Short mmCIF file of C-alpha atoms and ligand atoms in Angstrom, two decimals:
data_model
loop_
_atom_site.label_atom_id
_atom_site.label_comp_id
_atom_site.label_asym_id
_atom_site.label_seq_id
_atom_site.Cartn_x
_atom_site.Cartn_y
_atom_site.Cartn_z
CA MET A 8 122.08 236.13 199.68
CA ALA A 9 118.39 235.72 200.60
CA ASP A 10 116.60 238.69 202.17
CA ARG A 11 115.73 237.03 205.50
CA TYR A 12 114.12 240.19 206.85
CA LEU A 13 111.60 240.18 203.98
CA SER A 14 110.73 236.52 204.63
CA PHE A 15 110.41 237.24 208.42
CA THR A 16 108.01 240.16 207.88
CA ALA A 17 105.86 237.91 205.70
CA THR A 18 105.05 235.77 208.82
CA ALA A 19 102.41 236.74 211.41
CA PRO A 20 104.91 237.03 214.30
CA GLY A 21 107.28 238.96 212.04
CA ARG A 22 104.60 241.40 211.05
CA PHE A 23 103.53 241.89 214.64
CA LEU A 24 107.05 242.41 215.96
CA THR A 25 108.20 244.77 213.22
CA ALA A 26 105.00 246.82 213.57
CA ARG A 27 105.49 247.11 217.36
CA LEU A 28 109.10 248.16 216.85
CA GLY A 29 108.23 250.67 214.03
CA LEU A 30 110.50 248.83 211.60
CA PRO A 31 109.99 248.75 207.83
CA GLN A 32 107.39 246.30 206.62
CA PRO A 33 108.20 245.49 203.00
CA ALA A 34 105.31 243.95 201.08
CA ALA A 35 106.09 240.90 198.99
CA LEU A 36 105.91 242.24 195.36
CA SER A 37 103.70 240.60 192.83
CA ARG A 38 105.80 239.91 189.74
CA TRP A 39 104.93 238.50 186.32
CA THR A 40 104.34 234.78 186.13
CA PRO A 41 102.82 232.80 183.21
CA GLU A 42 99.87 232.06 185.50
CA ARG A 43 99.46 235.72 186.55
CA PRO A 44 100.50 237.87 183.55
CA SER A 45 98.47 240.96 184.51
CA LEU A 46 97.40 242.83 187.55
CA ASP A 47 94.65 241.34 189.60
CA GLY A 48 91.67 243.70 189.45
CA HIS A 49 90.20 246.60 187.54
CA LEU A 50 91.58 249.89 186.26
CA LEU A 51 90.21 253.24 187.31
CA HIS A 52 90.60 256.01 184.71
CA LEU A 53 90.36 259.53 186.09
CA THR A 54 90.84 262.94 184.57
CA ALA A 55 92.00 266.22 186.17
CA GLY A 56 92.21 269.59 184.53
CA GLY A 57 89.35 269.28 182.17
CA PRO A 58 88.77 267.09 179.16
CA SER A 59 91.91 265.66 177.73
CA GLY A 60 92.89 265.58 174.12
CA LEU A 61 94.17 262.02 174.55
CA ASP A 62 92.30 259.11 173.08
CA LEU A 63 93.16 256.97 176.10
CA ALA A 64 90.19 254.60 176.44
CA PRO A 65 91.07 252.21 173.56
CA VAL A 66 94.68 251.99 174.77
CA LEU A 67 93.70 251.34 178.35
CA ALA A 68 91.22 248.72 177.18
CA ARG A 69 94.14 246.84 175.64
CA THR A 70 96.21 246.67 178.84
CA GLY A 71 94.74 243.33 179.76
CA LEU A 72 92.76 244.68 182.71
CA PRO A 73 89.04 244.02 182.70
CA THR A 74 86.88 246.44 180.75
CA ALA A 75 84.31 248.66 182.39
CA THR A 76 80.78 247.59 182.47
CA GLU A 77 79.57 250.46 184.52
CA ALA A 78 80.80 253.85 185.61
CA ALA A 79 82.39 254.15 189.06
CA GLY A 80 81.48 257.39 190.71
CA ALA A 81 84.97 258.32 191.93
CA THR A 82 84.40 261.90 191.15
CA THR A 83 84.96 264.76 193.55
CA GLY A 84 84.66 268.48 193.05
CA SER A 85 85.18 269.45 189.40
CA THR A 86 87.16 266.29 188.58
CA THR A 87 85.54 264.05 186.06
CA GLY A 88 85.95 260.37 186.62
CA SER A 89 85.09 257.29 184.73
CA ALA A 90 86.26 253.81 185.31
CA THR A 91 87.14 250.91 183.13
CA GLY A 92 87.01 247.58 184.89
CA SER A 93 84.82 245.26 186.88
CA THR A 94 83.96 248.05 189.29
CA ALA A 95 81.51 246.05 191.36
CA GLY A 96 82.89 247.95 194.25
CA SER A 97 83.94 245.21 196.65
CA THR A 98 87.63 245.59 196.07
CA GLY A 99 89.63 248.67 195.14
CA PRO A 100 91.31 249.15 191.77
CA ALA A 101 94.50 247.32 190.87
CA ALA A 102 95.49 250.43 188.86
CA VAL A 103 94.61 254.06 188.62
CA VAL A 104 95.42 256.16 185.62
CA LEU A 105 95.02 259.86 186.23
CA ASP A 106 95.07 261.90 183.04
CA ALA A 107 96.40 265.31 184.15
CA THR A 108 97.63 266.45 180.77
CA GLY A 109 95.03 269.24 180.77
CA VAL A 110 96.28 270.73 184.10
CA ARG A 111 97.49 274.26 183.24
CA ASP A 112 97.17 276.23 186.46
CA VAL A 113 97.21 275.86 190.25
CA ASP A 114 93.47 275.67 190.52
CA ALA A 115 93.37 272.76 188.09
CA LEU A 116 96.13 271.14 190.13
CA ALA A 117 93.64 270.91 192.99
CA GLU A 118 91.72 268.46 190.82
CA VAL A 119 94.72 266.05 191.06
CA HIS A 120 94.19 266.02 194.79
CA ALA A 121 90.39 265.76 194.41
CA ALA A 122 90.81 262.78 192.02
CA LEU A 123 93.26 260.69 193.99
CA HIS A 124 92.47 261.64 197.59
CA PRO A 125 89.30 259.50 197.79
CA VAL A 126 90.72 256.42 195.94
CA VAL A 127 94.37 256.08 196.86
CA ARG A 128 93.66 254.17 200.05
CA SER A 129 91.69 251.55 198.18
CA VAL A 130 94.31 250.75 195.54
CA ALA A 131 95.18 247.04 195.81
CA ALA A 132 98.53 245.84 197.21
CA SER A 133 101.17 245.81 194.45
CA GLY A 134 98.85 248.12 192.55
CA ARG A 135 99.81 250.95 190.16
CA VAL A 136 99.15 254.65 190.09
CA VAL A 137 100.13 256.20 186.78
CA VAL A 138 99.77 259.97 186.31
CA LEU A 139 99.79 261.31 182.76
CA GLY A 140 101.26 264.76 182.22
CA ALA A 141 101.97 267.02 179.30
CA PRO A 142 105.40 268.27 178.12
CA LEU A 143 106.39 271.49 179.84
CA ASP A 144 105.27 274.49 177.71
CA ALA A 145 108.24 276.85 177.30
CA ARG A 146 105.83 279.73 176.42
CA ASP A 147 103.57 279.22 179.45
CA HIS A 148 105.33 279.29 182.83
CA HIS A 149 102.03 278.59 184.70
CA GLN A 150 101.54 275.37 182.68
CA ALA A 151 105.24 274.46 183.18
CA ALA A 152 105.02 275.12 186.90
CA VAL A 153 102.03 272.87 187.52
CA GLN A 154 103.14 270.20 185.12
CA GLN A 155 106.51 270.09 186.89
CA ALA A 156 104.55 270.08 190.13
CA LEU A 157 103.27 266.61 189.08
CA GLU A 158 106.80 265.26 189.41
CA GLY A 159 107.04 266.29 193.06
CA PHE A 160 103.53 264.98 193.64
CA VAL A 161 104.26 261.57 192.10
CA ARG A 162 107.57 261.14 193.85
CA SER A 163 106.04 262.08 197.20
CA LEU A 164 103.06 259.82 196.76
CA GLY A 165 105.45 256.99 195.79
CA LYS A 166 107.22 257.38 199.09
CA GLU A 167 104.07 257.22 201.17
CA ILE A 168 101.77 254.83 199.40
CA GLY A 169 103.35 251.59 200.70
CA ARG A 170 102.04 248.00 200.32
CA GLY A 171 104.19 247.34 197.24
CA ARG A 172 102.31 249.95 195.21
CA THR A 173 104.15 252.11 192.67
CA VAL A 174 103.55 255.59 191.34
CA ASN A 175 104.96 256.89 188.03
CA LEU A 176 104.50 259.87 185.74
CA VAL A 177 104.35 259.58 181.94
CA ARG A 178 104.63 262.76 179.84
CA LEU A 179 102.91 262.29 176.52
CA THR A 180 100.90 263.94 173.76
CA ASP A 181 99.64 260.81 172.03
CA ALA A 182 98.05 257.83 173.80
CA SER A 183 98.69 255.23 171.22
CA ALA A 184 102.40 256.08 171.10
CA ALA A 185 102.49 255.29 174.79
CA GLU A 186 100.80 251.89 174.56
CA SER A 187 103.87 249.79 175.28
CA THR A 188 104.77 252.10 178.16
CA LEU A 189 101.32 251.97 179.70
CA ARG A 190 101.12 248.20 179.26
CA PHE A 191 104.42 247.92 181.07
CA LEU A 192 103.66 250.31 183.94
CA LEU A 193 100.18 248.80 184.38
CA SER A 194 101.49 245.23 184.70
CA PRO A 195 103.35 243.19 187.28
CA ARG A 196 106.46 243.48 185.06
CA SER A 197 107.20 246.97 186.46
CA ALA A 198 107.19 245.82 190.07
CA TYR A 199 110.40 247.64 191.08
CA VAL A 200 109.91 250.80 189.03
CA SER A 201 108.51 253.69 191.03
CA GLY A 202 108.88 257.42 191.29
CA GLN A 203 109.91 257.66 187.61
CA VAL A 204 109.15 260.38 185.02
CA ILE A 205 109.05 258.90 181.54
CA GLY A 206 108.80 261.02 178.41
CA VAL A 207 107.04 259.51 175.45
CA ALA A 208 107.23 261.18 172.02
CA ALA A 209 104.40 261.13 169.45
CA GLU A 210 105.99 258.41 167.25
CA GLU A 211 103.68 256.08 165.46
CA PRO A 212 104.19 252.75 167.27
CA ASP A 213 105.30 249.58 165.47
CA ARG A 214 102.76 247.22 166.92
CA PRO A 215 103.79 243.59 167.22
CA ALA A 216 101.53 240.92 165.80
CA ASP A 217 101.68 239.10 169.16
CA TRP A 218 102.09 241.19 172.36
CA ASP A 219 103.17 238.08 174.19
CA LEU A 220 106.06 237.45 171.76
CA PRO A 221 106.90 240.97 170.56
CA LEU A 222 110.57 240.17 169.87
CA THR A 223 109.92 237.28 167.47
CA GLY A 224 112.40 237.38 164.60
CA ARG A 225 114.67 239.88 166.36
CA THR A 226 118.28 239.30 167.32
CA ALA A 227 119.51 240.65 170.63
CA LEU A 228 123.07 240.83 171.87
CA VAL A 229 123.51 241.14 175.68
CA THR A 230 126.97 241.89 177.07
CA GLY A 231 127.86 240.35 180.40
CA ALA A 232 125.06 237.82 180.09
CA ALA A 233 126.78 234.77 181.60
CA ARG A 234 125.29 235.57 185.00
CA GLY A 235 123.50 238.18 187.17
CA ILE A 236 121.39 240.88 185.60
CA GLY A 237 122.68 240.16 182.08
CA GLU A 238 121.57 236.53 182.30
CA ALA A 239 118.12 237.61 183.40
CA VAL A 240 117.94 240.11 180.52
CA ALA A 241 118.91 237.42 178.02
CA GLN A 242 116.35 235.06 179.51
CA THR A 243 113.63 237.66 179.41
CA LEU A 244 114.33 238.76 175.84
CA ALA A 245 114.33 235.11 174.78
CA ARG A 246 111.03 234.60 176.60
CA TYR A 247 109.64 237.48 174.40
CA GLY A 248 110.84 235.67 171.30
CA ALA A 249 114.27 237.12 170.54
CA HIS A 250 117.24 235.09 169.37
CA VAL A 251 119.83 236.03 172.06
CA VAL A 252 123.56 236.28 171.73
CA VAL A 253 125.14 235.87 175.15
CA LEU A 254 128.43 237.81 175.26
CA ASP A 255 130.88 237.47 178.11
CA VAL A 256 134.66 237.33 178.77
CA PRO A 257 136.51 234.16 177.85
CA GLN A 258 136.93 233.25 181.52
CA ALA A 259 133.08 232.98 181.74
CA ALA A 260 132.85 230.84 178.55
CA GLU A 261 131.34 227.86 180.29
CA ASP A 262 128.50 229.86 181.89
CA ALA A 263 127.95 231.84 178.71
CA HIS A 264 127.52 228.61 176.70
CA ARG A 265 125.25 227.14 179.37
CA VAL A 266 122.96 230.20 179.34
CA ALA A 267 122.95 230.33 175.52
CA ALA A 268 122.08 226.63 175.26
CA ARG A 269 119.25 226.99 177.75
CA LEU A 270 117.76 229.93 175.79
CA GLY A 271 118.30 228.46 172.38
CA GLY A 272 120.64 231.31 171.57
CA SER A 273 124.35 231.54 170.86
CA ALA A 274 127.41 232.52 172.92
CA LEU A 275 130.14 234.95 172.04
CA THR A 276 133.17 235.03 174.27
CA LEU A 277 134.82 238.34 173.95
CA ASP A 278 136.22 241.00 176.27
CA ILE A 279 134.13 243.98 175.46
CA THR A 280 137.11 246.29 176.12
CA ALA A 281 138.97 244.86 173.08
CA ALA A 282 139.58 247.65 170.60
CA ASP A 283 137.96 245.62 167.83
CA ALA A 284 134.97 244.38 169.89
CA GLY A 285 132.46 246.15 167.65
CA GLU A 286 133.98 244.69 164.47
CA ARG A 287 133.97 241.22 166.00
CA ILE A 288 130.34 241.51 166.97
CA ALA A 289 129.48 242.67 163.47
CA ALA A 290 131.46 239.78 161.96
CA GLU A 291 129.64 237.37 164.21
CA LEU A 292 126.25 238.77 163.09
CA PRO A 293 126.61 239.41 159.34
CA ASP A 294 122.84 239.94 158.97
CA GLY A 295 122.93 242.63 161.72
CA LEU A 296 121.15 242.85 164.99
CA ASP A 297 118.01 244.60 166.38
CA ILE A 298 118.76 244.95 170.09
CA LEU A 299 122.07 245.81 171.75
CA ILE A 300 122.10 245.63 175.53
CA HIS A 301 125.22 247.07 177.16
CA ASN A 302 125.04 245.33 180.52
CA ALA A 303 128.65 244.29 181.28
CA GLY A 304 130.00 246.26 184.15
CA ILE A 305 132.48 246.06 186.98
CA THR A 306 133.18 247.77 190.30
CA ARG A 307 136.64 248.50 191.81
CA ASP A 308 135.71 250.54 194.86
CA ARG A 309 138.08 252.69 196.80
CA ARG A 310 137.90 256.31 198.03
CA LEU A 311 139.61 258.63 195.58
CA VAL A 312 142.52 259.23 197.96
CA ASN A 313 143.30 255.47 197.86
CA MET A 314 142.44 254.75 194.29
CA PRO A 315 145.31 253.78 191.99
CA ALA A 316 145.03 254.85 188.38
CA GLU A 317 144.56 251.19 187.30
CA ARG A 318 141.33 250.82 189.30
CA TRP A 319 140.02 254.06 187.85
CA SER A 320 140.80 253.13 184.24
CA SER A 321 139.59 249.52 184.33
CA VAL A 322 136.09 250.68 185.51
CA LEU A 323 135.95 253.56 183.00
CA ASP A 324 137.05 251.19 180.25
CA VAL A 325 134.45 248.40 180.86
CA ASN A 326 131.55 250.57 181.94
CA LEU A 327 131.85 253.55 179.61
CA ALA A 328 134.65 253.56 176.93
CA SER A 329 133.70 250.12 175.62
CA VAL A 330 130.01 251.15 175.52
CA LEU A 331 130.96 254.25 173.41
CA ARG A 332 133.35 252.28 171.19
CA THR A 333 131.07 249.36 170.37
CA THR A 334 128.06 251.61 169.88
CA ASP A 335 129.99 253.82 167.48
CA ALA A 336 131.41 250.92 165.61
CA LEU A 337 128.11 249.11 165.20
CA LEU A 338 126.20 252.20 164.18
CA ALA A 339 128.93 253.16 161.69
CA LYS A 340 128.74 249.76 160.12
CA GLY A 341 124.97 249.94 159.90
CA ALA A 342 124.87 246.73 161.95
CA LEU A 343 121.86 247.85 163.91
CA ARG A 344 118.79 247.43 161.75
CA THR A 345 116.14 250.14 161.46
CA GLY A 346 113.78 249.92 164.41
CA GLY A 347 116.80 248.86 166.46
CA ARG A 348 117.12 249.42 170.19
CA ILE A 349 120.16 250.21 172.34
CA VAL A 350 119.77 249.87 176.12
CA ALA A 351 122.74 250.74 178.21
CA THR A 352 123.13 250.16 181.96
CA ALA A 353 123.70 253.13 184.23
CA SER A 354 123.27 252.97 188.01
CA ILE A 355 121.77 255.07 190.70
CA ALA A 356 125.36 255.46 191.93
CA GLY A 357 125.97 257.41 188.77
CA LEU A 358 122.95 259.62 189.28
CA ALA A 359 123.35 260.27 193.04
CA GLY A 360 127.02 259.55 193.69
CA ASN A 361 128.32 257.01 196.20
CA ALA A 362 131.28 257.17 198.56
CA GLY A 363 134.07 254.87 197.34
CA GLN A 364 132.72 254.87 193.81
CA THR A 365 134.16 257.92 192.07
CA ASN A 366 135.28 255.69 189.20
CA TYR A 367 131.98 253.77 188.98
CA GLY A 368 129.79 256.83 189.53
CA ALA A 369 131.68 258.70 186.85
CA SER A 370 131.36 255.74 184.35
CA LYS A 371 127.62 255.35 185.06
CA ALA A 372 126.88 259.11 184.85
CA GLY A 373 128.77 258.99 181.57
CA VAL A 374 126.33 256.35 180.30
CA ALA A 375 123.48 258.73 181.03
CA GLY A 376 125.23 261.51 179.08
CA LEU A 377 125.88 259.19 176.12
CA VAL A 378 122.18 258.23 176.03
CA ARG A 379 120.87 261.78 176.20
CA SER A 380 123.24 263.07 173.46
CA LEU A 381 123.08 260.16 171.05
CA ALA A 382 119.41 259.32 171.26
CA PRO A 383 118.00 262.01 168.92
CA ARG A 384 120.76 261.50 166.32
CA ALA A 385 120.61 257.66 166.40
CA LEU A 386 116.87 257.86 165.82
CA ALA A 387 117.09 260.38 163.01
CA GLU A 388 120.08 258.78 161.21
CA HIS A 389 119.60 255.06 161.94
CA GLY A 390 116.03 254.61 163.23
CA VAL A 391 117.49 253.28 166.46
CA THR A 392 116.45 254.34 169.98
CA VAL A 393 118.99 254.74 172.81
CA ASN A 394 117.95 254.50 176.46
CA ALA A 395 119.39 253.39 179.78
CA VAL A 396 118.20 251.52 182.80
CA ALA A 397 119.64 252.69 186.13
CA PRO A 398 119.35 249.84 188.62
CA GLY A 399 119.33 250.45 192.39
CA PHE A 400 120.00 247.70 194.82
CA ILE A 401 119.55 244.50 192.88
CA GLU A 402 120.01 241.08 194.52
CA THR A 403 123.01 239.65 192.58
CA ARG A 404 126.46 238.29 193.33
CA MET A 405 127.76 241.85 193.05
CA THR A 406 125.57 243.01 195.88
CA ALA A 407 125.87 239.75 197.94
CA ALA A 408 129.56 240.71 198.30
CA VAL A 409 128.63 244.08 199.89
CA PRO A 410 129.31 244.17 203.70
CA LEU A 411 126.20 243.25 205.75
CA PHE A 412 125.36 246.69 207.17
CA ILE A 413 125.66 248.49 203.85
CA ARG A 414 123.71 245.65 202.17
CA GLU A 415 120.88 245.97 204.66
CA ALA A 416 120.81 249.77 204.20
CA GLY A 417 120.76 249.37 200.45
CA ARG A 418 117.84 246.90 200.62
CA ARG A 419 115.69 249.03 202.95
CA MET A 420 116.42 252.58 201.79
CA ASN A 421 113.83 252.72 199.11
CA SER A 422 110.06 253.11 198.95
CA LEU A 423 109.44 249.40 198.62
CA ALA A 424 111.88 248.58 201.53
CA GLN A 425 113.52 245.72 199.64
CA GLY A 426 116.09 244.97 196.97
CA GLY A 427 115.00 244.39 193.37
CA LEU A 428 115.56 241.19 191.44
CA PRO A 429 117.54 240.85 188.15
CA VAL A 430 114.21 240.12 186.43
CA ASP A 431 112.98 243.65 187.37
CA VAL A 432 115.83 245.20 185.39
CA ALA A 433 115.30 242.65 182.60
CA GLU A 434 111.58 243.47 182.21
CA THR A 435 112.36 247.20 182.10
CA THR A 436 114.99 246.50 179.45
CA ALA A 437 112.48 244.43 177.46
CA TRP A 438 109.98 247.29 177.50
CA LEU A 439 112.65 249.64 176.09
CA ALA A 440 113.64 247.01 173.53
CA HIS A 441 110.02 246.55 172.51
CA PRO A 442 109.13 247.25 168.80
CA ALA A 443 106.28 249.53 169.98
CA SER A 444 108.69 251.59 172.19
CA GLY A 445 110.12 253.72 169.36
CA SER A 446 108.50 256.67 171.06
CA VAL A 447 110.68 256.17 174.14
CA ASN A 448 114.11 257.61 173.42
CA GLY A 449 116.89 259.26 175.40
CA GLN A 450 115.35 258.17 178.72
CA VAL A 451 117.26 257.01 181.84
CA VAL A 452 114.79 254.90 183.80
CA ARG A 453 115.67 253.91 187.35
CA VAL A 454 114.79 250.43 188.48
CA CYS A 455 115.38 251.06 192.15
CA GLY A 456 112.08 250.85 194.09
CA GLN A 457 112.46 254.63 194.35
CA SER A 458 115.75 254.51 196.22
CA LEU A 459 116.36 257.30 198.63
CA LEU A 460 119.79 257.69 197.04
CA GLY A 461 119.53 260.71 194.77
CA ALA A 462 115.77 260.48 194.72
P1 NAI B 503 127.80 240.74 187.72
O1 NAI B 503 129.22 241.01 188.20
O2 NAI B 503 127.05 239.67 188.39
O3 NAI B 503 127.84 240.39 186.19
C1 NAI B 503 128.53 241.13 185.25
C2 NAI B 503 128.95 240.33 184.06
O4 NAI B 503 129.62 241.14 183.16
C3 NAI B 503 129.78 239.12 184.42
O5 NAI B 503 129.30 237.94 183.80
C4 NAI B 503 131.11 239.57 183.85
O6 NAI B 503 131.94 238.43 183.47
C5 NAI B 503 130.75 240.39 182.66
N1 NAI B 503 131.83 241.30 182.26
C6 NAI B 503 132.62 242.02 183.12
N2 NAI B 503 133.57 242.63 182.36
C7 NAI B 503 133.39 242.28 181.05
C8 NAI B 503 134.07 242.58 179.86
N3 NAI B 503 135.18 243.33 179.83
N4 NAI B 503 133.62 242.00 178.68
C9 NAI B 503 132.54 241.21 178.70
N5 NAI B 503 131.85 240.88 179.85
C10 NAI B 503 132.28 241.43 180.99
O7 NAI B 503 127.07 242.15 187.78
P2 NAI B 503 125.49 242.49 187.82
O8 NAI B 503 125.20 242.78 189.27
O9 NAI B 503 124.70 241.50 187.11
O10 NAI B 503 125.49 243.85 187.08
C11 NAI B 503 125.19 244.02 185.70
C12 NAI B 503 125.17 245.49 185.32
O11 NAI B 503 124.23 246.18 186.17
C13 NAI B 503 126.54 246.18 185.50
O12 NAI B 503 126.71 247.14 184.49
C14 NAI B 503 126.37 246.82 186.86
O13 NAI B 503 127.26 247.94 186.99
C15 NAI B 503 124.95 247.30 186.80
N6 NAI B 503 124.35 247.54 188.09
C16 NAI B 503 124.17 246.52 189.05
C17 NAI B 503 123.60 246.83 190.22
C18 NAI B 503 123.27 245.72 191.24
O14 NAI B 503 122.75 246.07 192.31
N7 NAI B 503 123.69 244.51 191.05
C19 NAI B 503 123.17 248.14 190.57
C20 NAI B 503 123.41 249.14 189.55
C21 NAI B 503 123.96 248.82 188.35
#
């Protein structure tokens, strides 16, 4: 179902009318295309809280944004600023990276304000603000207070910045371990990811030979890939070089085969709730697999008072029990190769709760619990990371079936004032599945345009 309001506000009369009425004015988001693979403009690199221990400059230079030829004097107060990019000054930056890892007290926190206050207005439409923070120090409550303060700061700025611009926080101790994460956040591929806090460990990254085709030689299995978000995930992973196995129920066999043929992959028709689903996947892929995407999911909405046990159990079975079962079976068989990636699909309904979705919300919160508990063990014992994406309102057949008023509310009630596209979830999944993302583990990353639900 096309977002007619978004199209209307892109016209001159639409802009005029909605501005006069004080209605939301969503900006058309710039997404990745082969012709426009990176942001359009330069990157401004600022520091708050004193010199950082991070060796950021070489990593930022590899993001694809133009390299500095001169310093940009975006410094205020005690904040030190330097810019990488063609900072000729006519247009504002396409991205700002503020290194705030050295902020340890409230006075230093003022440098965050001093650094961004003068430049935030000039950040280009669909631009990026990425704040870098340090892990919270359990032995220093002043450091922990101000580092946690960065979360409230980032989420608030995300809500006010507008014009399709996003604001995210990355907690890290090592810049090179965060390269895949920074490349993702500082690109058009993260168009619908805002207000997120992402933890990056100090793992040595497995750098691909070709950053445009990082999944070359890898096999990815995507459940529920005959249509919707799963199809977009399969397509995106194939675009990055993976051999994709498109798994879906036997009733969707025709679509599954069509998608697989288009992507040069293979199809596997299987109900993921089958008790032996893990064994059948392992038998289908005797050489193992590298990437396992748990995307298949269903809704059977009713308020709890009206919900029969069957509606409860079918949702819990597809969305959670089968994810647990197949993950356990494939890990136990050693079917996931070292360097493997598991990405499960949660939902903001699981994080925030949603009326009529006690079954769905429980199943998706369960996915988040699975990820947080299993991630450290899966990495230690199998060399496999486990993360989740938590989509918000994404334009698919699932959301096209939502009644008009609720659909409109879902679309507008986020910082970007529009629904996301399946490709937004797919690109986020591809970043988590990236060989250089071994440092990102146990994270639940929302792809929701910073939805007001549970924000
Ligand atoms: P969809 O309904 O368009 O596609 C789901 C696919 O999963 C279908 O091809 C279906 O046949 C398959 N599937 C269902 N049960 C299966 C089973 N037992 N075994 C194998 N395949 C099965 O759904 P959509 O919108 O693409 O959602 C994909 C995932 O994203 C789901 O986990 C959903 O809960 C989640 N999600 C979607 C949101 C949205 O706004 N569309 C929001 C938040 C989460």
